[in-house]
Short mmCIF file of C-alpha atoms in Angstrom, two decimals:
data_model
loop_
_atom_site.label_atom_id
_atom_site.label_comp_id
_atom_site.label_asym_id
_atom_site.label_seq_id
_atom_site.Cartn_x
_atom_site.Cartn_y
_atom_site.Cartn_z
CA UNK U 5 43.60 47.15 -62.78
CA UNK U 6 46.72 47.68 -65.14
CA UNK U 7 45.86 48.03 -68.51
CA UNK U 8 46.94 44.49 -69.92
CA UNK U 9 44.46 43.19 -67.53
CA UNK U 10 41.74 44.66 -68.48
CA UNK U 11 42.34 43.61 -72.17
CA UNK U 12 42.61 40.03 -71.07
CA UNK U 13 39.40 40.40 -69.31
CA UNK U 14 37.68 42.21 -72.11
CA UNK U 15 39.22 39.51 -74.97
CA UNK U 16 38.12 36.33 -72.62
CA UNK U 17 34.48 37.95 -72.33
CA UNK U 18 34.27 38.23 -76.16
CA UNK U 19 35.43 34.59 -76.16
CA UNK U 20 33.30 33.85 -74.35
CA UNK U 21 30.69 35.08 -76.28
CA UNK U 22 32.02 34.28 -79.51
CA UNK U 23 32.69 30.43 -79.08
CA UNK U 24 28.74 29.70 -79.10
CA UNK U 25 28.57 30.37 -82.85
CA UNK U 26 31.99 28.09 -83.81
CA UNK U 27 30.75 25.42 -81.31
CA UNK U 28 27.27 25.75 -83.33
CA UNK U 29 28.77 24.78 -86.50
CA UNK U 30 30.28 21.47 -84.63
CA UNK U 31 28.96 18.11 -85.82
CA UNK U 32 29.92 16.60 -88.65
CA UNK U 33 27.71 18.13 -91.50
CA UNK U 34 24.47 17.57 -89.31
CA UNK U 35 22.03 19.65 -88.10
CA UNK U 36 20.60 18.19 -84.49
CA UNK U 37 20.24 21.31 -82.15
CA UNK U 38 16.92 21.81 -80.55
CA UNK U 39 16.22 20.53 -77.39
CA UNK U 40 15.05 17.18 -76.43
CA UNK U 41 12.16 16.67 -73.98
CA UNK U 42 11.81 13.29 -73.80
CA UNK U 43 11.54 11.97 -70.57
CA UNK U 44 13.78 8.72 -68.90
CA UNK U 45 11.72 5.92 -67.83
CA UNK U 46 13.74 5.34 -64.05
CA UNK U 47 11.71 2.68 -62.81
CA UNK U 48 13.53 0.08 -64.03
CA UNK U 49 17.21 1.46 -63.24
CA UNK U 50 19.23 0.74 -60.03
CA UNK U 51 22.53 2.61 -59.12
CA UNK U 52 24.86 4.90 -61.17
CA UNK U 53 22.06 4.59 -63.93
CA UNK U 54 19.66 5.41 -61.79
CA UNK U 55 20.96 9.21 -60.69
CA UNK U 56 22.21 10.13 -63.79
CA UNK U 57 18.93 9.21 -65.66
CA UNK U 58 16.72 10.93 -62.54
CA UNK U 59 19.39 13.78 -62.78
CA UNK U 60 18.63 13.91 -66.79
CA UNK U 61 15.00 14.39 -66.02
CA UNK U 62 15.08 17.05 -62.99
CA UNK U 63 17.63 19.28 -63.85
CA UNK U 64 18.89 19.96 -67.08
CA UNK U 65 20.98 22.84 -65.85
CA UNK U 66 22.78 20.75 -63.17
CA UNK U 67 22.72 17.92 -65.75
CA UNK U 68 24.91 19.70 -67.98
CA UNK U 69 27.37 21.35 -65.45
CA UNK U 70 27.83 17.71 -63.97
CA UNK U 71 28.61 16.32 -67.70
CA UNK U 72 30.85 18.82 -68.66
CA UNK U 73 32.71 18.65 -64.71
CA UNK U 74 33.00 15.22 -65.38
CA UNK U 75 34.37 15.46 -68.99
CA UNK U 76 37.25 17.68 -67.45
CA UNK U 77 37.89 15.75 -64.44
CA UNK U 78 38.23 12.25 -66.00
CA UNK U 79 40.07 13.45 -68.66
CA UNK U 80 42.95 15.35 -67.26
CA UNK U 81 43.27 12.49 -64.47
CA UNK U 82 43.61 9.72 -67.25
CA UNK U 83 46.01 11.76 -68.77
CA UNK U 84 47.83 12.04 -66.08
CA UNK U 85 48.08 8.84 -65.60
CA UNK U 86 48.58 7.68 -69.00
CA UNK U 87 51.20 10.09 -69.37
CA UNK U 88 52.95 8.62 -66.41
CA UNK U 89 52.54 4.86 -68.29
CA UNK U 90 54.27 6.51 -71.41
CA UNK U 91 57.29 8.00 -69.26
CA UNK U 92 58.03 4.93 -67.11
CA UNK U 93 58.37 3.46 -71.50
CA UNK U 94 60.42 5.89 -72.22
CA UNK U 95 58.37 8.13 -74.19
CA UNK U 96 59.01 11.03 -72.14
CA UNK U 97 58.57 14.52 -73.92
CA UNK U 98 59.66 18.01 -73.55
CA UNK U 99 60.14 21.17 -75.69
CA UNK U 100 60.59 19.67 -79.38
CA UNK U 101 62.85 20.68 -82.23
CA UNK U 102 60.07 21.62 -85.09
CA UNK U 103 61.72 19.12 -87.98
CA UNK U 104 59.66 19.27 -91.49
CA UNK Q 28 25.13 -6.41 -80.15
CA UNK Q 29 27.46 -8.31 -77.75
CA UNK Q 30 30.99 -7.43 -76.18
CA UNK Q 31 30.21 -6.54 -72.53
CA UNK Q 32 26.87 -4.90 -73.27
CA UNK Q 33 26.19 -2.10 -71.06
CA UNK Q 34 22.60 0.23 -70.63
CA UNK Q 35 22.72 3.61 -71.43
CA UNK Q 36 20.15 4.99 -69.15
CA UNK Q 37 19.46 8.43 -71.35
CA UNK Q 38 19.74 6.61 -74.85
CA UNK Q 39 17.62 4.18 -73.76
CA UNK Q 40 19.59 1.22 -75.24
CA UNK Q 41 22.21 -1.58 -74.90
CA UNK Q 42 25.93 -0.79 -76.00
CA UNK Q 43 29.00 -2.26 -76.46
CA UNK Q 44 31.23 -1.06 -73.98
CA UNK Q 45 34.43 -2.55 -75.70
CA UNK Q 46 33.43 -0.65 -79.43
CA UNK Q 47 32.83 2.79 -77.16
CA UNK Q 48 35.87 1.93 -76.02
CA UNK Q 49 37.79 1.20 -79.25
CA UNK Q 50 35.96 4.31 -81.01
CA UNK Q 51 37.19 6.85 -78.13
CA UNK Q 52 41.17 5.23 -78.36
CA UNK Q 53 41.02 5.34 -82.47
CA UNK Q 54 39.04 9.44 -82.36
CA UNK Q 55 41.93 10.22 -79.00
CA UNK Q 56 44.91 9.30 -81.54
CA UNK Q 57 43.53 10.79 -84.49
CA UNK Q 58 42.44 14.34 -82.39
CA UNK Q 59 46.21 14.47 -80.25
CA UNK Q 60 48.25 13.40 -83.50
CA UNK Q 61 46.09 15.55 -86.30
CA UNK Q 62 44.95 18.17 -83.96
CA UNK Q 63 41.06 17.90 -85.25
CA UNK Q 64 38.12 16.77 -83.21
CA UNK Q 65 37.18 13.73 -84.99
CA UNK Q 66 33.82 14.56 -85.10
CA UNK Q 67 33.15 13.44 -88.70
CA UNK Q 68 34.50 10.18 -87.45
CA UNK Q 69 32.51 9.33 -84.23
CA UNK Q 70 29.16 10.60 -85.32
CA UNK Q 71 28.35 8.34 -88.19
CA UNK Q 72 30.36 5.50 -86.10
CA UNK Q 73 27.50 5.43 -83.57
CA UNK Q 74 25.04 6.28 -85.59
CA UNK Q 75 25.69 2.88 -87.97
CA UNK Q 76 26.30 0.81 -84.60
CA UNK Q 77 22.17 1.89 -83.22
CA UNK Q 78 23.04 5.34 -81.53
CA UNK Q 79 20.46 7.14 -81.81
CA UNK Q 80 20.92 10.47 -84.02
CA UNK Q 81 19.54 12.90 -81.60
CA UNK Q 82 22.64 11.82 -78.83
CA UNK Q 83 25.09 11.00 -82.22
CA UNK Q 84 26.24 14.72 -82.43
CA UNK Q 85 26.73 15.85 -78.72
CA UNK Q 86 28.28 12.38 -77.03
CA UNK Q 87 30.88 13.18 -79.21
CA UNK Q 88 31.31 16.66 -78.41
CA UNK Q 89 31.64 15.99 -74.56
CA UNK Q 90 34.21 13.22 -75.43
CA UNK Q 91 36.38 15.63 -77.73
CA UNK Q 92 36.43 18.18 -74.86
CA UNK Q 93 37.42 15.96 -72.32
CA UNK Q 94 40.28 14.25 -74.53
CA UNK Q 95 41.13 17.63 -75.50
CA UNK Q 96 42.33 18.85 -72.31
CA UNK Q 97 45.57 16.20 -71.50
CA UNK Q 98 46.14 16.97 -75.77
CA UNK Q 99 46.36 20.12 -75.36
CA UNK Q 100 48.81 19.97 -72.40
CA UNK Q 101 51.06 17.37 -73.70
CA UNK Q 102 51.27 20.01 -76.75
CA UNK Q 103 52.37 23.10 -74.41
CA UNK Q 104 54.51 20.80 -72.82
CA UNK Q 105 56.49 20.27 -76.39
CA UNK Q 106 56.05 24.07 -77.56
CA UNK Q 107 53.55 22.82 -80.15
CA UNK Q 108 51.04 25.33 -79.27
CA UNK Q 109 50.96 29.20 -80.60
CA UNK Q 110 48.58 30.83 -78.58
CA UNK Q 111 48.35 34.15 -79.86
CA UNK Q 112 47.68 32.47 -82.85
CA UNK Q 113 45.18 30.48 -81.62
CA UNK Q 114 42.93 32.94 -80.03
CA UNK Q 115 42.86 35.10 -82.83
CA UNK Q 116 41.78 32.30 -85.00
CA UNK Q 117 39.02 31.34 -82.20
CA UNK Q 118 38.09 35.05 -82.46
CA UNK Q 119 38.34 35.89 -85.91
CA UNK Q 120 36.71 32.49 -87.18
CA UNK Q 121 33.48 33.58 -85.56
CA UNK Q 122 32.40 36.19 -87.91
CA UNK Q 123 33.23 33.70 -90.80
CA UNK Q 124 30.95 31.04 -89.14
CA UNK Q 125 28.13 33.79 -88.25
CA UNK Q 126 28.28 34.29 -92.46
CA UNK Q 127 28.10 30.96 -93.46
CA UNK Q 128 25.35 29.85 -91.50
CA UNK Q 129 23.61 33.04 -92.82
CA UNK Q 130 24.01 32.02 -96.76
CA UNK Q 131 22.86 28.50 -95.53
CA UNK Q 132 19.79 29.99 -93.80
CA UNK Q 133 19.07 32.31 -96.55
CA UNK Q 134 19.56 28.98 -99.26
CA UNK Q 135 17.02 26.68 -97.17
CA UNK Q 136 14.29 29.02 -97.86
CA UNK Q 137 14.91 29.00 -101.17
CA UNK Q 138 14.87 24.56 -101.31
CA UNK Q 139 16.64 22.38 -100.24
CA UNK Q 140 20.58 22.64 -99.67
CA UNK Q 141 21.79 19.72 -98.31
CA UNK Q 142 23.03 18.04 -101.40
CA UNK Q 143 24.93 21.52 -102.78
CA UNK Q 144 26.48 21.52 -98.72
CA UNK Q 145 27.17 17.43 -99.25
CA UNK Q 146 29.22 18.39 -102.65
CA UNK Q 147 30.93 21.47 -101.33
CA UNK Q 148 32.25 18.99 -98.52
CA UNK Q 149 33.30 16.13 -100.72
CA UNK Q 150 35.14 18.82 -103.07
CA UNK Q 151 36.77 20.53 -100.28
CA UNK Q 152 37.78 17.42 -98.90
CA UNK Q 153 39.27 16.33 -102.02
CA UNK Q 154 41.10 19.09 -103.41
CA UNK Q 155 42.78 19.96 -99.74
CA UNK Q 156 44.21 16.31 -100.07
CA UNK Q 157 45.09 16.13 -103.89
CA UNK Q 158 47.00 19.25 -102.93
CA UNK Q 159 48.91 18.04 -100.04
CA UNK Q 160 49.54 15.41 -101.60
CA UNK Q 161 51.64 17.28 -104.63
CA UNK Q 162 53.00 19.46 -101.88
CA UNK Q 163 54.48 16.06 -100.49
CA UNK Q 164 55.30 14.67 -103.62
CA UNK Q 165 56.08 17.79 -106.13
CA UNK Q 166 56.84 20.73 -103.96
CA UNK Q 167 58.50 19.81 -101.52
CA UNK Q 168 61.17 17.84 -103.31
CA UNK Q 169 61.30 20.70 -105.94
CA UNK Q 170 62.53 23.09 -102.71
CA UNK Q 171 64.68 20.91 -101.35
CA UNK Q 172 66.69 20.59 -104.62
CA UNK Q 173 66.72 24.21 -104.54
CA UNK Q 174 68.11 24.50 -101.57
CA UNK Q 175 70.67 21.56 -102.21
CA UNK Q 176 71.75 23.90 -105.54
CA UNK Q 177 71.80 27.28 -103.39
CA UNK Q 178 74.49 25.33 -101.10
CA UNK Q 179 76.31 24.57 -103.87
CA UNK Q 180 76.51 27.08 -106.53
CA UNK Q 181 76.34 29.74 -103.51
CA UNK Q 182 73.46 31.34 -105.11
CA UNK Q 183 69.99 32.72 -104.03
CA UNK Q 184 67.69 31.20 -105.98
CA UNK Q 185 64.38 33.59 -106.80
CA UNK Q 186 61.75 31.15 -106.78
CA UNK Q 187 59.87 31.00 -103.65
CA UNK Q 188 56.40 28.25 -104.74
CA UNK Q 189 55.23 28.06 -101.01
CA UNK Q 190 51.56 29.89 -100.90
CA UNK Q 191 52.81 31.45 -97.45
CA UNK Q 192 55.46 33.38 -99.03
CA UNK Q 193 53.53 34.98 -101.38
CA UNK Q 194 50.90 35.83 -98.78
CA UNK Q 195 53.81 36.96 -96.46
CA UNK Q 196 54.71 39.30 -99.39
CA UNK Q 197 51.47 41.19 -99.03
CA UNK Q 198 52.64 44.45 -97.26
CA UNK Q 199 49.46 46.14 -95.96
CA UNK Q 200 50.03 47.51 -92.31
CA UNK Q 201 49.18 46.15 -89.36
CA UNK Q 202 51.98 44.09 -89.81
CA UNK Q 203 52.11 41.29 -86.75
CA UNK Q 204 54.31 38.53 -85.88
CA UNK Q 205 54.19 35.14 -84.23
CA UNK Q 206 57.42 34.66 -82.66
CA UNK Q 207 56.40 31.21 -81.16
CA UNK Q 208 55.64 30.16 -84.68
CA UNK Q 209 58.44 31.78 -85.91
CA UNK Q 210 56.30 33.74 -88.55
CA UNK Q 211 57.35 37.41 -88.74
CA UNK Q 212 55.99 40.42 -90.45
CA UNK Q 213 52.52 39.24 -91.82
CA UNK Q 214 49.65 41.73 -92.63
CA UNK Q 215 47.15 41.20 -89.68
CA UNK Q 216 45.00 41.50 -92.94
CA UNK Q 217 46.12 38.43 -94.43
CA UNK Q 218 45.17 36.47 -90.85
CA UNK Q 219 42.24 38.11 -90.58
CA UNK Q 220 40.99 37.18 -94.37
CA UNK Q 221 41.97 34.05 -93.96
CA UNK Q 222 40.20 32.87 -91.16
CA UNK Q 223 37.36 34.64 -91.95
CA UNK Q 224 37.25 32.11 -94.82
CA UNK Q 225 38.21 29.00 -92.66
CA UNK Q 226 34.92 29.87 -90.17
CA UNK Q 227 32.91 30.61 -93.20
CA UNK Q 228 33.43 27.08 -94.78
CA UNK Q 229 32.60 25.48 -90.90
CA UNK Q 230 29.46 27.53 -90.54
CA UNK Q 231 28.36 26.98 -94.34
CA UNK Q 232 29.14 22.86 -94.37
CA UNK Q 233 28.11 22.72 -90.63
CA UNK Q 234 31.30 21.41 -89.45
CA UNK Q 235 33.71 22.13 -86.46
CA UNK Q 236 36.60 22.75 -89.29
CA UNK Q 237 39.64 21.19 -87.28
CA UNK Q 238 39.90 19.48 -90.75
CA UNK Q 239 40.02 23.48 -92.06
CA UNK Q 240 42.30 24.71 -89.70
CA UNK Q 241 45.49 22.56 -90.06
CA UNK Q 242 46.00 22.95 -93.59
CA UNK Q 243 45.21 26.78 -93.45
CA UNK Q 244 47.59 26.90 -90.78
CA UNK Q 245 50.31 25.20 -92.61
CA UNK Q 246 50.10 26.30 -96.17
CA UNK Q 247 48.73 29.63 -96.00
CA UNK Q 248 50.03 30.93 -92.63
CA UNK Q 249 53.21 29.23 -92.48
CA UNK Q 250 53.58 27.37 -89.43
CA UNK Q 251 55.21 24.51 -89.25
CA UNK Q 252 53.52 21.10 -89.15
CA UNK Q 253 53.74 20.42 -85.09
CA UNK Q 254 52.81 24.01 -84.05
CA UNK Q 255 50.01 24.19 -86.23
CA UNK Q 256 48.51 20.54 -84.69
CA UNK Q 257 48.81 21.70 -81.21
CA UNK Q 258 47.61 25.76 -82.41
CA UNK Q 259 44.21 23.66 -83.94
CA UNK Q 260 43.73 21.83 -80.94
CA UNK Q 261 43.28 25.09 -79.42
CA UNK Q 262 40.59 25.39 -81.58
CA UNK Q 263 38.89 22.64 -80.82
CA UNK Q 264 39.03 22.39 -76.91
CA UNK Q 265 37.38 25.60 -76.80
CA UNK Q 266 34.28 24.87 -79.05
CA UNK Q 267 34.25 21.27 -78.03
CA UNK Q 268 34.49 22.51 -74.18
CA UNK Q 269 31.42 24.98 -75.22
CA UNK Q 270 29.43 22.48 -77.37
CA UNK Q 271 29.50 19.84 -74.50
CA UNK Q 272 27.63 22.49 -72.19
CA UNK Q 273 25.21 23.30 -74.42
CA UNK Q 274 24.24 19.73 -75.92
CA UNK Q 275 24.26 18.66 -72.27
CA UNK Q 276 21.60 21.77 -71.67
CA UNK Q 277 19.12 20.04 -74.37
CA UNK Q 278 19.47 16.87 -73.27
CA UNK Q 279 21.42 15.68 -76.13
CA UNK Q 280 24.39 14.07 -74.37
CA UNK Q 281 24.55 10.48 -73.40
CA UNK Q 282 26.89 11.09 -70.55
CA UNK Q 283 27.41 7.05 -69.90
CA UNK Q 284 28.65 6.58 -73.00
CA UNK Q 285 30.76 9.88 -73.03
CA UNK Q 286 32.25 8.34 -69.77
CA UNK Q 287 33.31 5.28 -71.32
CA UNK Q 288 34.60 6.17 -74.45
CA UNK Q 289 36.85 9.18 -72.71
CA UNK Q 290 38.35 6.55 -71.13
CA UNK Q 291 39.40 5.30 -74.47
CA UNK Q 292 39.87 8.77 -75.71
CA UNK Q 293 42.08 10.15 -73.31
CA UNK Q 294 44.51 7.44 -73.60
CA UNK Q 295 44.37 7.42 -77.74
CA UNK Q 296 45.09 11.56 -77.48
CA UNK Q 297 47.90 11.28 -75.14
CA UNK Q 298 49.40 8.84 -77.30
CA UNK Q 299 48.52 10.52 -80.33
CA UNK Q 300 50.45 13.47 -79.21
CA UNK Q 301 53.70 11.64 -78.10
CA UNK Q 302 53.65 10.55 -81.64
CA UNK Q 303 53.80 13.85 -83.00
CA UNK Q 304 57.77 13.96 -81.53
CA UNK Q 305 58.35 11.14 -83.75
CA UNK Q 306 57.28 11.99 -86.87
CA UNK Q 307 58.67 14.83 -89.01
CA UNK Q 308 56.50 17.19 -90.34
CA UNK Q 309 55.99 16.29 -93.83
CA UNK Q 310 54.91 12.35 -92.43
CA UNK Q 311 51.86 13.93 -90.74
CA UNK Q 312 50.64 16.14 -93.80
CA UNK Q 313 50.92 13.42 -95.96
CA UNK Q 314 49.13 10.67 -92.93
CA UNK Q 315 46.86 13.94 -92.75
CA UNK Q 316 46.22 14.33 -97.12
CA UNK Q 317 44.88 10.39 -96.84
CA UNK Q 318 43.10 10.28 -94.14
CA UNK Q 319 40.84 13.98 -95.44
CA UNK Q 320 41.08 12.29 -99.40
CA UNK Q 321 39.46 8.70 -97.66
CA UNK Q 322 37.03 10.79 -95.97
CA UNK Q 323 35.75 12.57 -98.79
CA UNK Q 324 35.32 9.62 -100.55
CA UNK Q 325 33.15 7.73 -97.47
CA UNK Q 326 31.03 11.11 -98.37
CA UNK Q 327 30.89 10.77 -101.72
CA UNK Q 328 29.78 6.94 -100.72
CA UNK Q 329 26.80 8.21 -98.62
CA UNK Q 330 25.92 10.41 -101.44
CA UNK Q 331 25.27 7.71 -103.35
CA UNK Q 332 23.36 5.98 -100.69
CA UNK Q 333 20.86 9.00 -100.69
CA UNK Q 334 20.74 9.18 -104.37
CA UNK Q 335 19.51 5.68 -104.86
CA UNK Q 336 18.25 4.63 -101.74
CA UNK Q 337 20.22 1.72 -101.42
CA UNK Q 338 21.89 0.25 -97.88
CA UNK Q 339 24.67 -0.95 -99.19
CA UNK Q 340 26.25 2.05 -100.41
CA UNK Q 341 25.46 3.58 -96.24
CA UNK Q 342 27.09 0.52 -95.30
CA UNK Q 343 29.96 0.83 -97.57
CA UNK Q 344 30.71 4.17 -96.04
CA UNK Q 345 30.55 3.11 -93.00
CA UNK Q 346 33.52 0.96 -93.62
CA UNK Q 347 35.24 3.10 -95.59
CA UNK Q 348 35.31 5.55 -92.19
CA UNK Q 349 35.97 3.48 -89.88
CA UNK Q 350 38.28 1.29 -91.37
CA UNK Q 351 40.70 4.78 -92.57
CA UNK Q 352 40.68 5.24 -88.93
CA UNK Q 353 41.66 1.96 -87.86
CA UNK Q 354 44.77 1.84 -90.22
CA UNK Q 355 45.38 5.55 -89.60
CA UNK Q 356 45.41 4.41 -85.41
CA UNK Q 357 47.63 1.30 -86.42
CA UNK Q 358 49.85 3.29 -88.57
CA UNK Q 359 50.81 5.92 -85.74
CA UNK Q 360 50.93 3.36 -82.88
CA UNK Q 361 53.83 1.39 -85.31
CA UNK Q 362 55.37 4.40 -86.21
CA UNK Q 363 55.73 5.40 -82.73
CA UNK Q 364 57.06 2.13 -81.74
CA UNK Q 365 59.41 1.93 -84.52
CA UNK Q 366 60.72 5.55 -83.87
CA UNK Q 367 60.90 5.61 -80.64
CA UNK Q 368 63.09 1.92 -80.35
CA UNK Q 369 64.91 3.76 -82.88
CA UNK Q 370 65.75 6.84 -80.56
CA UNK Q 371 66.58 4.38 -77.54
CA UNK Q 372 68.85 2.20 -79.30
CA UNK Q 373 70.84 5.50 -80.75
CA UNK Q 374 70.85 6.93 -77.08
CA UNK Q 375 72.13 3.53 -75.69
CA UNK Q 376 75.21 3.85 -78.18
#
């Protein structure tokens, strides 16, 4: 491993580790971090509802690797496409000229 | 509470889908054109419209990731983004974050600090827009004059009133430059101190400090307006992308809801990034210096509201919020028509 490498690797691992405490400070002035145990009353929900509230109350772990999956995924596909929406109005972009 | 109610299976409630909607699409042109979360915007916007608290702080979170991502990219794609820059701040911010939360810890015990943290917000708020705001209307007029009068006389003129300068002046080795910035020779100290400070003011008000990171970027490093929007979304992809897992992990994440207003979100960001080609530097600090000055004083509103106990003044800041952000989404939408019809018209000449 050349020697650039490994300082990538060893700078992404302290990210890594370091992005907890920023992400910490995140929201808005309030203090809500500890974890919620409630439990989702399923029996009345059918579909969609229905697996994400059953998915809520199995599996927190898989619960929050599906939410933040989903996040990236149907983000970066509707900008995609609204950035295709944009171009075909013109409002293409590319490098800029930094104007004050 | 009408307008295509939907259930939120984890909340346990009945939402508007169309106001998720319109919240995401005002907080995705706000976060691609400012580079800041939006946080401070969405949380007390679902909190007043029945979401509950406990799901207020990390809904938003996974929505500000996800919106985040096609922001971001848009911003590469224009050369908006210094990366170097970026990680370091990520890095270095940390430490300052890590200290702040530790004077808040060590102030709790000794009563209760929520009021001193409320103040220190509404000040900081205040005074970072009463100053860009004489930076738009004092400064930089007073260096473009001298720069009209150094093109005529042929002259140098000494004075140099921009904080960066003197900051760049401070010759203590490491020196370290940002050549996609276009910053050269500045004392790795200097970067170092100074976002030290940024994180400590996010971990001490309890904030995510994309408000912090802008003007820091501009005035005290240097960078000009566009590269330091795109450097602070940086910022926040990576905490938002890390607060998302973790709110997720405790449950704390209405991911319907998320869903929804990302679809909002995403297109607001992507548009709120286009707009940044459109509007010269100086427009966005002083869209920015309004927005952060209306902000502080929807605060100042709520402080009142916990001072006397009264709704009215909660509801007041409500509107107050939201309404800045509706104008602010209005205001870049027309300016981005107006430019851009502008630009075609010239090229059809």
């Amino acid at each position: 491993m050349s020697t650039k490498k490994m300082f990538a690797l060893l700078f992404l691992s302290f990210l890594f580790i370091s992005v907890p405490t920023i992400s910490a400070a995140a929201g808005g002035g309030e203090k809500e971090t500890a974890a919620l145990n409630q439990k989702v009353d399923t029996s009345k929900l059918t579909g969609i509802n229905r697996w994400v509230a059953e998915m809520y109350n199995g599996d927190r772990v898989l619960y929050a690797i599906v939410v933040t999956l989903v996040m990236a995924a149907l983000g970066t596909s509707l900008a995609f496409l609204t950035d295709l929406i944009l171009k075909s109005l013109g409002l293409e972009v590319s490098r800029i000229s930094h104007r004050e | 509470m009408g307008l295509l109610d939907i259930h939120l299976p984890v909340a346990g409630i009945e939402f508007s889908a169309v106001l998720l909607i319109l919240i995401g699409f005002c907080v995705g042109i706000l976060g691609g054109f400012f580079g800041v979360g939006g946080g401070w915007m969405i949380t007390p916007a679902l909190n007043i419209f029945g979401f509950h608290m406990a799901f207020a702080i990390g809904t938003p979170l996974a929505n500000i990731f996800g919106q985040s991502i096609g922001a971001v990219r848009k911003h590469h794609r224009m050369g908006n983004i210094d990366w170097k820059l970026g990680l370091i701040s990520i890095v270095t911010s940390v430490l300052g974050v890590e200290i702040g939360s530790r004077v808040i810890i060590a102030m709790e015990k000794a009563g209760d600090v929520g009021m001193i943290v409320r103040w220190c917000y509404i000040g900081l708020l205040t005074i970072l827009g009463i100053y860009m705001m004489y930076d738009y209307f004092v400064i930089h007029p007073r260096l473009m004059k001298l720069a009209e009068d150094e093109a005529v006389n042929g002259t140098r003129s000494a004075a140099a009133t921009k904080l960066s300068d003197k900051l760049h002046r401070i010759n203590i080795p490491p020196m370290i430059s940002f050549p996609a910035s276009g910053v050269e020779g500045v004392s790795l100290w200097v970067i170092l101190l100074v976002f030290l400070l940024t994180g400590f003011l996010s971990g001490f008000m309890g904030v995510g400090g994309g408000f912090i990171i802008l003007p820091v970027l501009v005035y005290l490093i240097g960078l000009p307006t566009t590269i330091a929007v795109g450097t602070s979304l940086v910022t926040v992809l990576f905490t938002a992308a890390y607060g998302c897992f973790t709110y997720a992990l405790k449950g704390r994440v209405e991911l319907v809801a998320a869903f929804i207003m990302l679809v909002g979100a995403s297109i607001g960001a992507q548009i709120g990034a286009t707009a940044v080609k459109f509007i010269k530097g100086y427009g966005i600090r002083l869209l920015f210096a309004i927005m952060i000055i209306l902000a502080g004083f929807s605060v100042l509103t709520e402080q009142f509201y916990k001072a006397t106990g009264k709704p009215v003044f909660q509801t007041f800041a409500g509107i107050v919020l939201m309404g800045t952000a509706l104008a602010m989404t209005v205001l870049i939408i027309g300016r981005l028509a107006l430019e851009s019809s502008k630009e075609k018209s010239l090229s059809a000449k």
